[in-house]
Tab-separated table of C-alpha atoms in Angstrom:
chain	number	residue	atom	x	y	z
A	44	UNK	CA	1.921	2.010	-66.578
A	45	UNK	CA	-0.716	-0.957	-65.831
A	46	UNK	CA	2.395	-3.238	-66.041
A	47	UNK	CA	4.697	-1.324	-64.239
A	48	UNK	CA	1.614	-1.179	-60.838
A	49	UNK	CA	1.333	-4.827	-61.148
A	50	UNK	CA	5.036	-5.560	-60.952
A	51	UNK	CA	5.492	-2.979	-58.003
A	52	UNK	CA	2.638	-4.620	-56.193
A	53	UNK	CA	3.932	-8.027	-56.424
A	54	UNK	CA	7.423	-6.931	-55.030
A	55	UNK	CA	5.652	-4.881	-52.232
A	56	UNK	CA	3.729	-8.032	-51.394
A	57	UNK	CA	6.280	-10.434	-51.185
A	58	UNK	CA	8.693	-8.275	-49.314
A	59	UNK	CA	5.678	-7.636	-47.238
A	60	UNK	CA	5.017	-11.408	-46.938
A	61	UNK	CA	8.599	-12.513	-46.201
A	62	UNK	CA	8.941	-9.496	-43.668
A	63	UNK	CA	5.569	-11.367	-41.660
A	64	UNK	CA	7.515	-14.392	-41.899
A	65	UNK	CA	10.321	-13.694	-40.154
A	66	UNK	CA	8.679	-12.120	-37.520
A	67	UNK	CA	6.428	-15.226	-37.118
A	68	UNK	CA	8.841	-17.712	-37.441
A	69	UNK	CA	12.437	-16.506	-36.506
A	70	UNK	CA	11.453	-13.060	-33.979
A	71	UNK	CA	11.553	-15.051	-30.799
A	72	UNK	CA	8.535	-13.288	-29.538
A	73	UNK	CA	5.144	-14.785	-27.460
A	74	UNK	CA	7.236	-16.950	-24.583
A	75	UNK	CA	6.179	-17.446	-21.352
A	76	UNK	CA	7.826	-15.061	-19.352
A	77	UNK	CA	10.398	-16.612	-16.564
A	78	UNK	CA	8.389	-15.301	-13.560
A	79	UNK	CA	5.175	-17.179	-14.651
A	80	UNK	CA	6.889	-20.810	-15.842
A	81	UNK	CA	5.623	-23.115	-13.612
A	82	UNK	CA	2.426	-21.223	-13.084
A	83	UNK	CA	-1.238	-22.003	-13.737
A	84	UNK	CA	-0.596	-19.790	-17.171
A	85	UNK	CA	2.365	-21.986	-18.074
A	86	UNK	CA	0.784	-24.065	-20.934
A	87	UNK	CA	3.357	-26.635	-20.414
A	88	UNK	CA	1.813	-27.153	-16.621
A	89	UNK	CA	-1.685	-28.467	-18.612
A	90	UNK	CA	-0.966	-29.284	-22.190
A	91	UNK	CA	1.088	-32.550	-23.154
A	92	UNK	CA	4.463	-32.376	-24.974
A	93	UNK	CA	2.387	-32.919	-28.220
A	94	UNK	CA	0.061	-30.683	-27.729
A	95	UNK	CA	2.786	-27.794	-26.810
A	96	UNK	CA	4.243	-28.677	-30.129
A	97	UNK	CA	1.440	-28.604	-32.286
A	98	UNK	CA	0.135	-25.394	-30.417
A	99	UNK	CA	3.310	-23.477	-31.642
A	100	UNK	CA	3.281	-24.682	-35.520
A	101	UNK	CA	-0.697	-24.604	-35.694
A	102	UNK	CA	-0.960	-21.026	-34.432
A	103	UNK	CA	2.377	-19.727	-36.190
A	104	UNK	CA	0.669	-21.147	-39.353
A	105	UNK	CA	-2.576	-19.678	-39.001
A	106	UNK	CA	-1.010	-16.365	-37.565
A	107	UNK	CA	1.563	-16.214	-41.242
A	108	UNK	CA	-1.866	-16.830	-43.233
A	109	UNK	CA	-3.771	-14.087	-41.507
A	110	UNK	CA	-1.271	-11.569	-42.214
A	111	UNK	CA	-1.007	-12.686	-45.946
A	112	UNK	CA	-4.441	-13.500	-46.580
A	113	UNK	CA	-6.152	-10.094	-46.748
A	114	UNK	CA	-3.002	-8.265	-48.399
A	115	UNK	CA	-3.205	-10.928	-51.380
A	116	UNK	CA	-7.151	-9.867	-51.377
A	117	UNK	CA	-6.184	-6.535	-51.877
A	118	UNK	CA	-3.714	-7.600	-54.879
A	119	UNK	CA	-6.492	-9.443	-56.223
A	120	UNK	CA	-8.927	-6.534	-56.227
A	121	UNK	CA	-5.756	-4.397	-57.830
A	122	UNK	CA	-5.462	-6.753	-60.569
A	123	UNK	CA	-8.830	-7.100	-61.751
A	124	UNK	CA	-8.904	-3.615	-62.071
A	125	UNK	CA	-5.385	-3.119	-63.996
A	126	UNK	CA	-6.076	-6.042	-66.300
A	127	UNK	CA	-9.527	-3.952	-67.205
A	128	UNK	CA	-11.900	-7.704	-65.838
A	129	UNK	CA	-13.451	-5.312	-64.128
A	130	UNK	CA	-14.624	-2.914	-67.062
A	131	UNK	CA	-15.466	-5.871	-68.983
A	132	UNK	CA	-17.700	-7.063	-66.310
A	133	UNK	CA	-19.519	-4.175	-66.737
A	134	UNK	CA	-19.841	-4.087	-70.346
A	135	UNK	CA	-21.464	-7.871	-69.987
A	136	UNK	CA	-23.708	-6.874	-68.146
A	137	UNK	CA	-25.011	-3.721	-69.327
A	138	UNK	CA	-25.171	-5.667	-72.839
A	139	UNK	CA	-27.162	-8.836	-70.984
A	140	UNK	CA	-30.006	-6.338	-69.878
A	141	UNK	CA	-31.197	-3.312	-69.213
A	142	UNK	CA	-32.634	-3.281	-65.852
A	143	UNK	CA	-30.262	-1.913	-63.650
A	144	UNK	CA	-30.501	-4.732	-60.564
A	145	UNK	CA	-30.197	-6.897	-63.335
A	146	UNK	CA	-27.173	-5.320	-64.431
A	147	UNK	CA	-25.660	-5.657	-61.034
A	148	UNK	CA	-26.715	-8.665	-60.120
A	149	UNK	CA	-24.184	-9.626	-63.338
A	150	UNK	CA	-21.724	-7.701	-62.748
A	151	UNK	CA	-21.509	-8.510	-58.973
A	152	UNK	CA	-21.805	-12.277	-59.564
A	153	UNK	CA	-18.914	-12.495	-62.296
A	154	UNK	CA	-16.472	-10.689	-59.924
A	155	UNK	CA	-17.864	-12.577	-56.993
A	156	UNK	CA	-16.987	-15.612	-58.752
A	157	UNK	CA	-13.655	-14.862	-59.565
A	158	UNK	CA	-12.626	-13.709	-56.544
A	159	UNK	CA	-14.025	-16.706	-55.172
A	160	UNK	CA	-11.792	-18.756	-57.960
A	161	UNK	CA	-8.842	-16.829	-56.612
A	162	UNK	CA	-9.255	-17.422	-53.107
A	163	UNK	CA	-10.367	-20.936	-52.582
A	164	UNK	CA	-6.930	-22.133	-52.638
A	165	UNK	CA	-6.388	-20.198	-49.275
A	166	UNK	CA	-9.906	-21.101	-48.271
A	167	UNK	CA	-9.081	-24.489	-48.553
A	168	UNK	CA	-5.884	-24.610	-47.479
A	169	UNK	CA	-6.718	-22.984	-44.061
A	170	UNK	CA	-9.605	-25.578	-43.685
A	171	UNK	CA	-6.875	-28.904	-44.384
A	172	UNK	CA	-4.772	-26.794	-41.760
A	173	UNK	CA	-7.386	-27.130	-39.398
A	174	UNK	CA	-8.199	-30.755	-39.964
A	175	UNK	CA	-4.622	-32.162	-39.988
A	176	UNK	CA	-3.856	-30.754	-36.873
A	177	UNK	CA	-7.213	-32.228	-34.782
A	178	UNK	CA	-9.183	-29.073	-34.823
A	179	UNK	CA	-11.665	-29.292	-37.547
A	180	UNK	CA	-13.993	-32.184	-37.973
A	181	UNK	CA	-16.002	-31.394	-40.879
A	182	UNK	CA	-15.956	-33.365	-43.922
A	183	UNK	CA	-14.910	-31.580	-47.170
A	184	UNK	CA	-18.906	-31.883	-48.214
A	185	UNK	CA	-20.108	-30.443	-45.202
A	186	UNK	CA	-17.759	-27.786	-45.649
A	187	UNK	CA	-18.230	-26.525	-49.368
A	188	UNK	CA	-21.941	-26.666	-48.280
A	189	UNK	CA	-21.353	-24.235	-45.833
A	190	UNK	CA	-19.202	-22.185	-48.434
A	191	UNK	CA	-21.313	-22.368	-50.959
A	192	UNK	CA	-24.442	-21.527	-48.547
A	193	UNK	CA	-22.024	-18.603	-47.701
A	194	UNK	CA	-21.266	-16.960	-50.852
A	195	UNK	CA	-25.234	-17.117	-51.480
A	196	UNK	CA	-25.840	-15.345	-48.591
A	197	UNK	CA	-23.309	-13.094	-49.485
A	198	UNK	CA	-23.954	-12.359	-52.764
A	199	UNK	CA	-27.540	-11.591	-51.628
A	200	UNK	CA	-26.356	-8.912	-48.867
A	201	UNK	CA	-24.078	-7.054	-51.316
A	202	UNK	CA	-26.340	-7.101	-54.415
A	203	UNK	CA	-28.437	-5.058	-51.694
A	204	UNK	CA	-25.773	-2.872	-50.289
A	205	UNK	CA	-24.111	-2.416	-53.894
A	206	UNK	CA	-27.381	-1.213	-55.679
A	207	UNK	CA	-28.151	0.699	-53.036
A	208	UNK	CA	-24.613	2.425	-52.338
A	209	UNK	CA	-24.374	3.441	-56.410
A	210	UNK	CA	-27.770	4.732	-56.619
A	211	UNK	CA	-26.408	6.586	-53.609
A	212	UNK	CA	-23.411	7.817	-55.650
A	213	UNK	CA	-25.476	8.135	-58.863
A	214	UNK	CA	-27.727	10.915	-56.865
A	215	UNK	CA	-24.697	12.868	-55.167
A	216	UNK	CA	-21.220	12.059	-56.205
A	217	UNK	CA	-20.295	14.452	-52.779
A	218	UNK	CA	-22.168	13.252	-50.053
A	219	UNK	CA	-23.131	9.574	-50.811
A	220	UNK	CA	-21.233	7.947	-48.354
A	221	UNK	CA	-23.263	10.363	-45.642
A	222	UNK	CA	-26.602	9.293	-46.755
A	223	UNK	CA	-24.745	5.730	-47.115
A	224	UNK	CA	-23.990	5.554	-43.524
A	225	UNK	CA	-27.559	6.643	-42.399
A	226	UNK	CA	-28.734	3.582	-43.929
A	227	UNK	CA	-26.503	1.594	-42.549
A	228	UNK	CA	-27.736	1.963	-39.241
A	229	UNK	CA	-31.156	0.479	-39.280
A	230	UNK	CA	-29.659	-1.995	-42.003
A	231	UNK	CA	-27.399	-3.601	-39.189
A	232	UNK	CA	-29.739	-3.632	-36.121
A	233	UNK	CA	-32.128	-5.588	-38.909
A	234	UNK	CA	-29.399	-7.708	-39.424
A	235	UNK	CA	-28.430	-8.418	-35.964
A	236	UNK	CA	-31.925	-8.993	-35.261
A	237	UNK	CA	-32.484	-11.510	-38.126
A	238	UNK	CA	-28.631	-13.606	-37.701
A	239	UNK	CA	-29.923	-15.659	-34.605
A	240	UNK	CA	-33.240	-17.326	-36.360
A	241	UNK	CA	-32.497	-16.789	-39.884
A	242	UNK	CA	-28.890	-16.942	-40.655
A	243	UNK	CA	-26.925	-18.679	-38.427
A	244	UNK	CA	-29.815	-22.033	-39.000
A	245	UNK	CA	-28.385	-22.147	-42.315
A	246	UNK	CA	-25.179	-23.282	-41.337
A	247	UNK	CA	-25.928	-25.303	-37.899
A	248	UNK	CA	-28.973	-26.960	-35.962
A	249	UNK	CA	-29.914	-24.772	-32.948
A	250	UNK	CA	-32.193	-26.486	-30.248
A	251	UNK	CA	-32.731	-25.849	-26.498
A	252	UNK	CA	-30.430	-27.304	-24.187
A	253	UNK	CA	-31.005	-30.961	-23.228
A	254	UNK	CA	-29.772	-30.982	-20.119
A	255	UNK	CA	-32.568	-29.413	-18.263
A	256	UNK	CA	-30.886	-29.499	-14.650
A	257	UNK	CA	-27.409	-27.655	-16.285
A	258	UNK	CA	-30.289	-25.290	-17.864
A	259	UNK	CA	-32.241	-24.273	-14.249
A	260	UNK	CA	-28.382	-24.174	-12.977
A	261	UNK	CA	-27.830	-21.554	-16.007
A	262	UNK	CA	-31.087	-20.078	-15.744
A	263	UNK	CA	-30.631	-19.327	-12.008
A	264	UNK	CA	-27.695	-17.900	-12.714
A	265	UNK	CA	-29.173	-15.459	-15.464
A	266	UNK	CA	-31.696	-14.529	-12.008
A	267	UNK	CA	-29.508	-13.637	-9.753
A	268	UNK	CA	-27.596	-11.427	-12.532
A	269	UNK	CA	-31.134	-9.804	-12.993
A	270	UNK	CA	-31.300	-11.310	-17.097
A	271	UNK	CA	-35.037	-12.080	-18.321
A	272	UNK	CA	-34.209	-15.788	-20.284
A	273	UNK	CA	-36.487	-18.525	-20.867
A	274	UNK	CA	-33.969	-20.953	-22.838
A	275	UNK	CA	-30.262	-21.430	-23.655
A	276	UNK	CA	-29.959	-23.134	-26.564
A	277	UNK	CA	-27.246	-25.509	-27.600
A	278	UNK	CA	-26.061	-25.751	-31.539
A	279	UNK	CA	-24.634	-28.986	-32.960
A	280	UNK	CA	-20.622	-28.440	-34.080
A	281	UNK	CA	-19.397	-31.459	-32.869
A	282	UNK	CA	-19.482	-32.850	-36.650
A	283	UNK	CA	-17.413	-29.610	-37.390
A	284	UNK	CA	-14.908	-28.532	-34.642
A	285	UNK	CA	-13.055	-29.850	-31.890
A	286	UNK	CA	-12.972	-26.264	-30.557
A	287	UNK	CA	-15.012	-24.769	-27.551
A	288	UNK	CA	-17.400	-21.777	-27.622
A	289	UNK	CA	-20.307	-19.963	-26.774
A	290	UNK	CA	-21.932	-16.527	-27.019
A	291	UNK	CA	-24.357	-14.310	-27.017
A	292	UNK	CA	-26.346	-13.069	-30.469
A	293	UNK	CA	-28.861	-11.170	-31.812
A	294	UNK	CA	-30.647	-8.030	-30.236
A	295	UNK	CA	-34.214	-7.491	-28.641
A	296	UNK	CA	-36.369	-10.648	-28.366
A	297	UNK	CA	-34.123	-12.640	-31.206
A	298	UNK	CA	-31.224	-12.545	-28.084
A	299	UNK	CA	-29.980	-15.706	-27.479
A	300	UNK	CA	-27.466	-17.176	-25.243
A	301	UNK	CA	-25.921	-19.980	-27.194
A	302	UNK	CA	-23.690	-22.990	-26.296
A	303	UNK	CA	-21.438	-25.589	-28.771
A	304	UNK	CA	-21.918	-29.584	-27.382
A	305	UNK	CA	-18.371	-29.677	-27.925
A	306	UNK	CA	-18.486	-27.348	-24.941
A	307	UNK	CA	-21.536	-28.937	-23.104
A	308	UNK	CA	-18.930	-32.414	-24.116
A	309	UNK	CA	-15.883	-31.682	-22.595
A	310	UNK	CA	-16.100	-29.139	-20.049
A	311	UNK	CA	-17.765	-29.461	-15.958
A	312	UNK	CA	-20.828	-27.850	-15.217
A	313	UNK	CA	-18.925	-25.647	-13.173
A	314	UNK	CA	-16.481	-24.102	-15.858
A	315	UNK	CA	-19.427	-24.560	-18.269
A	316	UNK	CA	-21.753	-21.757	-15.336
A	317	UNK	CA	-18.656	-19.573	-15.340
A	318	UNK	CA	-19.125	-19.062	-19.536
A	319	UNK	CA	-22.235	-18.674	-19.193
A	320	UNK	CA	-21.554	-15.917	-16.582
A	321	UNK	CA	-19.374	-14.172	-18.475
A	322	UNK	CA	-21.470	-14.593	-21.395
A	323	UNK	CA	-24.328	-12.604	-19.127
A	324	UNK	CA	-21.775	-10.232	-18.350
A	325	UNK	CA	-21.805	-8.936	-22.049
A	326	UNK	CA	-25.663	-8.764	-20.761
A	327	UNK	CA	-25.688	-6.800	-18.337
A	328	UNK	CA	-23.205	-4.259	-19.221
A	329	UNK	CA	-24.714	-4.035	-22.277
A	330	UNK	CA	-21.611	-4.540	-24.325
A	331	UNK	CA	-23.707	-6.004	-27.831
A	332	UNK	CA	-25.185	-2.103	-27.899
A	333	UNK	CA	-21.883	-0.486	-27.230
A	334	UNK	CA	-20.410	-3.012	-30.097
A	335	UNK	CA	-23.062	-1.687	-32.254
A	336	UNK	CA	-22.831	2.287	-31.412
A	337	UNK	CA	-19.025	1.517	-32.054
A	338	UNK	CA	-19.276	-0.264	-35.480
A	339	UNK	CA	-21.526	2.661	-36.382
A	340	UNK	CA	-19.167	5.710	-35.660
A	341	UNK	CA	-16.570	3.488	-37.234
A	342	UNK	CA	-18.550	2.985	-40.358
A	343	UNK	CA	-18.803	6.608	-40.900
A	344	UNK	CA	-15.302	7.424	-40.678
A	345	UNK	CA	-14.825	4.706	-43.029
A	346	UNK	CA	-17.017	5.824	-45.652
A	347	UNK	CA	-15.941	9.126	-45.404
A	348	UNK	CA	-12.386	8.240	-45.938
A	349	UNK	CA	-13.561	5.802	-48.684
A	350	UNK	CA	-15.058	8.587	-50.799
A	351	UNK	CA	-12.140	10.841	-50.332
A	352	UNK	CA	-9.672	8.416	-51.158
A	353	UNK	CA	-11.514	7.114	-53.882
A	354	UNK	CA	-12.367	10.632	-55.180
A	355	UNK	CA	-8.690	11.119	-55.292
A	356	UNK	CA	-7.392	7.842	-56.827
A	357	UNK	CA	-9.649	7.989	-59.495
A	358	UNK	CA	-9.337	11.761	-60.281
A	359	UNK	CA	-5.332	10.645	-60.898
A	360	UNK	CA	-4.905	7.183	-61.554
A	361	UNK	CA	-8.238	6.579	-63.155
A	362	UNK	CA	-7.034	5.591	-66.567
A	363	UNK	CA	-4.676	2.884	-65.240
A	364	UNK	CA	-7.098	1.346	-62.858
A	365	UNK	CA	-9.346	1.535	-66.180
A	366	UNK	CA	-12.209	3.500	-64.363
A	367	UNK	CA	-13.626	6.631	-65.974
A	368	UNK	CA	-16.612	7.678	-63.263
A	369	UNK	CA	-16.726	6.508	-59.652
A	370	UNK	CA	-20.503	5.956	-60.146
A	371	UNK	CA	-19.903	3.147	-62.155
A	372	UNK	CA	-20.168	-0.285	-61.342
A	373	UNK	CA	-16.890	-1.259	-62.232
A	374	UNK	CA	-15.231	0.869	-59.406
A	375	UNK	CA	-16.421	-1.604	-56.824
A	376	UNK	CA	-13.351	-3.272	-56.314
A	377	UNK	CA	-11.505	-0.405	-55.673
A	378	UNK	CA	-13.779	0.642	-52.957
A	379	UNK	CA	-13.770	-3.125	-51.891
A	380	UNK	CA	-9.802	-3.016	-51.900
A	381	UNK	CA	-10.478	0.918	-49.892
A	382	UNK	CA	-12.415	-0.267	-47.263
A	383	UNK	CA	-10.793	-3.401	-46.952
A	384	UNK	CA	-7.230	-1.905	-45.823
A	385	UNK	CA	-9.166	0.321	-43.508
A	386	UNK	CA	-10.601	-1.768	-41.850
A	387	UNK	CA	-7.531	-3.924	-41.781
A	388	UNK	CA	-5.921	-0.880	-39.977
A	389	UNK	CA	-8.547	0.019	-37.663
A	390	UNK	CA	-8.810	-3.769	-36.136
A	391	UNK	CA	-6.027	-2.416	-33.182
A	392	UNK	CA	-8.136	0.258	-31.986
A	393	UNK	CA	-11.595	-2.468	-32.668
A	394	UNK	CA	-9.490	-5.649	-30.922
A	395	UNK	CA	-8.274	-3.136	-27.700
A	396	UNK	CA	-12.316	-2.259	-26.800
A	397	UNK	CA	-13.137	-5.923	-27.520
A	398	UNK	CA	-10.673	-7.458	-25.385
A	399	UNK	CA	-11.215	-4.749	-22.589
A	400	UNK	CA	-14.910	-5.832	-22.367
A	401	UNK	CA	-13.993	-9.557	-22.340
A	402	UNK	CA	-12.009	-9.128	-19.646
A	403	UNK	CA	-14.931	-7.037	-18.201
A	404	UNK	CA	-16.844	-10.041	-18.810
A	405	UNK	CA	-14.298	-11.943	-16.874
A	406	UNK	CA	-14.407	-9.862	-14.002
A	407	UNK	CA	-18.362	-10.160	-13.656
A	408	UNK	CA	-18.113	-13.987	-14.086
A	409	UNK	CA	-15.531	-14.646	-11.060
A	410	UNK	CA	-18.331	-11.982	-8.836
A	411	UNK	CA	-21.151	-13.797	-9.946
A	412	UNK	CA	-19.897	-17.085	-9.351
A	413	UNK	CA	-17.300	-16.748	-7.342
A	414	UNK	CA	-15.485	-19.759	-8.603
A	415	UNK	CA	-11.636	-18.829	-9.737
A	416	UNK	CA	-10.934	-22.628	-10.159
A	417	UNK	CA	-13.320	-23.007	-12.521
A	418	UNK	CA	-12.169	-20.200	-14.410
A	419	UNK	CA	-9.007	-21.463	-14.253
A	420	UNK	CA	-9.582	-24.698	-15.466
A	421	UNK	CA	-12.222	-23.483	-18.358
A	422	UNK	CA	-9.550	-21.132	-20.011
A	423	UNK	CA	-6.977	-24.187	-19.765
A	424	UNK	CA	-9.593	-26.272	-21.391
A	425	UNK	CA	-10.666	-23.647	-24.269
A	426	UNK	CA	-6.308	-23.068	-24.519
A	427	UNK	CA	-5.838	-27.406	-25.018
A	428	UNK	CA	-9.046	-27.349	-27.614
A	429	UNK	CA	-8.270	-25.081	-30.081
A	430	UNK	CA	-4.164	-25.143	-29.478
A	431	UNK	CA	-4.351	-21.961	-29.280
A	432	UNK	CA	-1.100	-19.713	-27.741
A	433	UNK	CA	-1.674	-18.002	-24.744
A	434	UNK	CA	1.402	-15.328	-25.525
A	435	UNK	CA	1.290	-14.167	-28.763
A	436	UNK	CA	3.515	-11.750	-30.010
A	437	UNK	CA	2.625	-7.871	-29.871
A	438	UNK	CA	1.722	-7.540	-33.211
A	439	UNK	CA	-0.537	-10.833	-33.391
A	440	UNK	CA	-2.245	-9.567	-30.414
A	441	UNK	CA	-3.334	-6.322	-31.407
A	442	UNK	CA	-4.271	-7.239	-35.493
A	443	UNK	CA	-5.943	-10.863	-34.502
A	444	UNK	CA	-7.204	-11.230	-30.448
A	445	UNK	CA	-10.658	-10.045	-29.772
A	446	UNK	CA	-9.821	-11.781	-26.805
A	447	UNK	CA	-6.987	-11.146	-24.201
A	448	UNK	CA	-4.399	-13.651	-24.653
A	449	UNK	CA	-5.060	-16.792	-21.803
A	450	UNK	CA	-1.598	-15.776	-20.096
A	451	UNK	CA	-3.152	-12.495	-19.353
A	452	UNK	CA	-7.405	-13.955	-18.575
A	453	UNK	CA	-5.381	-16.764	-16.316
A	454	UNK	CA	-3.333	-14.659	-14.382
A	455	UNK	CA	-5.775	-12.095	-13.667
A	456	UNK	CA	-8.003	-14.950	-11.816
A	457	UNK	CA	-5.178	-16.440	-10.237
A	458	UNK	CA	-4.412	-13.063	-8.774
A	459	UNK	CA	-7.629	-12.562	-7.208
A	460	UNK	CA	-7.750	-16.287	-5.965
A	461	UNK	CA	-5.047	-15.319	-3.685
């Protein structure tokens, strides 16, 4: 039966995979419509020949890996449980110790490692991507730093939420994932507190902006929009990325307003105030708190669906996926494979509220500053950068932009500069 799963899976996946493919590569879809050719939205009006080029194979690429990447996680999670790694994970560890945290610091650190194993070949693969096409600019020991640095923090977070989550289970096999979501709650607003001066140092330097007269400029800004700041700070990635950014992090008094030097680098002061803007637009309509109340209603539909699907799956298929109990360990990466297509399928309902309050944001940038040219030229910039495509098809769009595409941000300011 094991054999037979594995062997269904595999041809699922690939017809899966070659399916994505064609519509990637051969479906036609994400031109420029005729009406706007020749417009301030027609990448070919700002980006070279080259540049058009690479744009289409670089984001074709990365959109074909996307699509694969987290089904083939989800075939790896499948496997270890079929080929019984996962039960004999757990049987290490319970025979390594016999304190529990112990137990699943083990257990959680052999799968984490495999997994990792499994993976890195996409990993890496997506990081060469970036490099050979101009984007990344981080050597290969600055980036398994980070990746290492990563899985640590990582492993730390879900040895937490793990022992937690099956003591959870342990107590009340029915409602767990209830008493699991209430703890979830003040879990992330910790987190999002912490990320800004604890996390996100670990991976980049984070200083106060240099340029002190861009920073009154900014800071005036944040006045007139009514935003208590003191600093915007400025975080080295020029060692790392070619790309543009900047955002805003963290909640309460760890809130910061952050800017890449690759930004502060290539971009006018100008286009550089109108990112800023939009960035206090998040601000002031408070977007980072409606993110949060959203991510929280989300999280317990998702673990209610987990345990019922999970109840379910192991109740029939329990002795081919080689688990006997749910509250054992070893059912982890079938709640990791669970919540991972969920997830996966909510991101169309999570990416349509994202992109409506970025283009919120937009709208409060071009009233605060009044400046459509700058906005303009900023999204052409951010567009040449990161070669990204500024029409992707329909089904890119809703599973991968947080963002509206920059056919639709461009037009939308051209519109109101006339």
């Amino acid at each position: 039966m094991a054999k037979r799963w594995g062997m269904a899976a595999l041809l699922l996946f690939g017809v899966y995979a070659l399916g994505m493919y064609f519509y990637i590569f051969h479906s036609g879809g994400g031109g420029i419509p005729s009406a706007l050719q020749g417009s301030v939205a027609d990448p070919a009006e700002f980006m070279s020949d080259r540049e058009l080029l690479l744009s289409e194979e670089y984001s074709k690429i990365r959109n074909f890996l996307f699509f694969v990447a987290t089904p083939f996680e989800w075939l790896v999670y499948l496997f270890i449980l079929l080929a019984g790694l996962s039960r004999v994970f757990g049987k290490w560890s319970v025979s390594l110790t016999k304190w529990r945290i112990l137990r699943n610091a083990v257990y959680l650190f052999l799968l984490s490692i495999l997994t990792y194993i499994v993976l890195f070949p996409l990993d890496y693969y997506s990081y060469s991507l970036s490099k050979s096409y101009g984007i990344s600019t981080q050597s290969f020991s600055s980036w398994m730093r980070d990746n290492v640095v990563g899985f640590w923090v990582n492993f730390g977070m879900t040895l937490i939420i793990v022992s937690v989550l099956y003591w959870l289970i342990k107590k009340s096999t029915k409602r767990w994932w209830l008493y699991a979501w209430l703890l979830t709650i003040p879990f992330s607003i910790f987190i999002m507190f912490i990320q800004p001066v604890v996390i996100d140092p670990l991976y980049n330097d984070f200083y106060p902006l240099q340029n002190k007269e861009l920073e009154t400029k900014i800071l005036s800004l944040a006045e007139q929009a009514n935003i208590p700041s003191e600093h915007v700070y400025e975080v080295n990635m020029a060692e790392k990325t070619k790309a543009l950014n900047a955002y805003v992090t963290g909640v309460g008094s760890n809130s910061r307003i952050v800017l890449w030097d690759t930004t502060l680098n290539r971009l006018s002061d100008n286009e550089i105030l109108f990112i800023m803007a939009h960035e206090m637009g998040h601000y002031v309509e408070k977007h980072i708190y409606f993110g949060m109340g959203g991510y929280i209603i989300l999280t317990l539909v998702g673990l209610w669906l987990t345990a019922k699907i999970m109840t379910r799956i192991i109740a029939r298929y329990g002795k081919v996926l080689k688990i006997t109990r749910m509250n054992d360990i070893h059912s982890l990466p079938l709640f990791l494979l669970i919540t991972s297509f969920l997830l996966f399928a909510s991101s169309p309902l999570s990416n349509y509220i994202s992109r409506y309050q970025e283009s919120r944001a937009d709208q409060y940038a071009i009233e605060l500053t009044g400046d459509q040219e700058a906005a303009v030229s900023s999204f052409q910039e951010l567009t040449k950068a990161g070669l990204s495509e500024v029409n992707p098809p329909k089904l890119v769009k809703w599973f991968r932009y947080t963002h509206p595409p920059m056919l639709e941000r461009i037009i939308k300011v051209a519109e109101k500069q006339e």
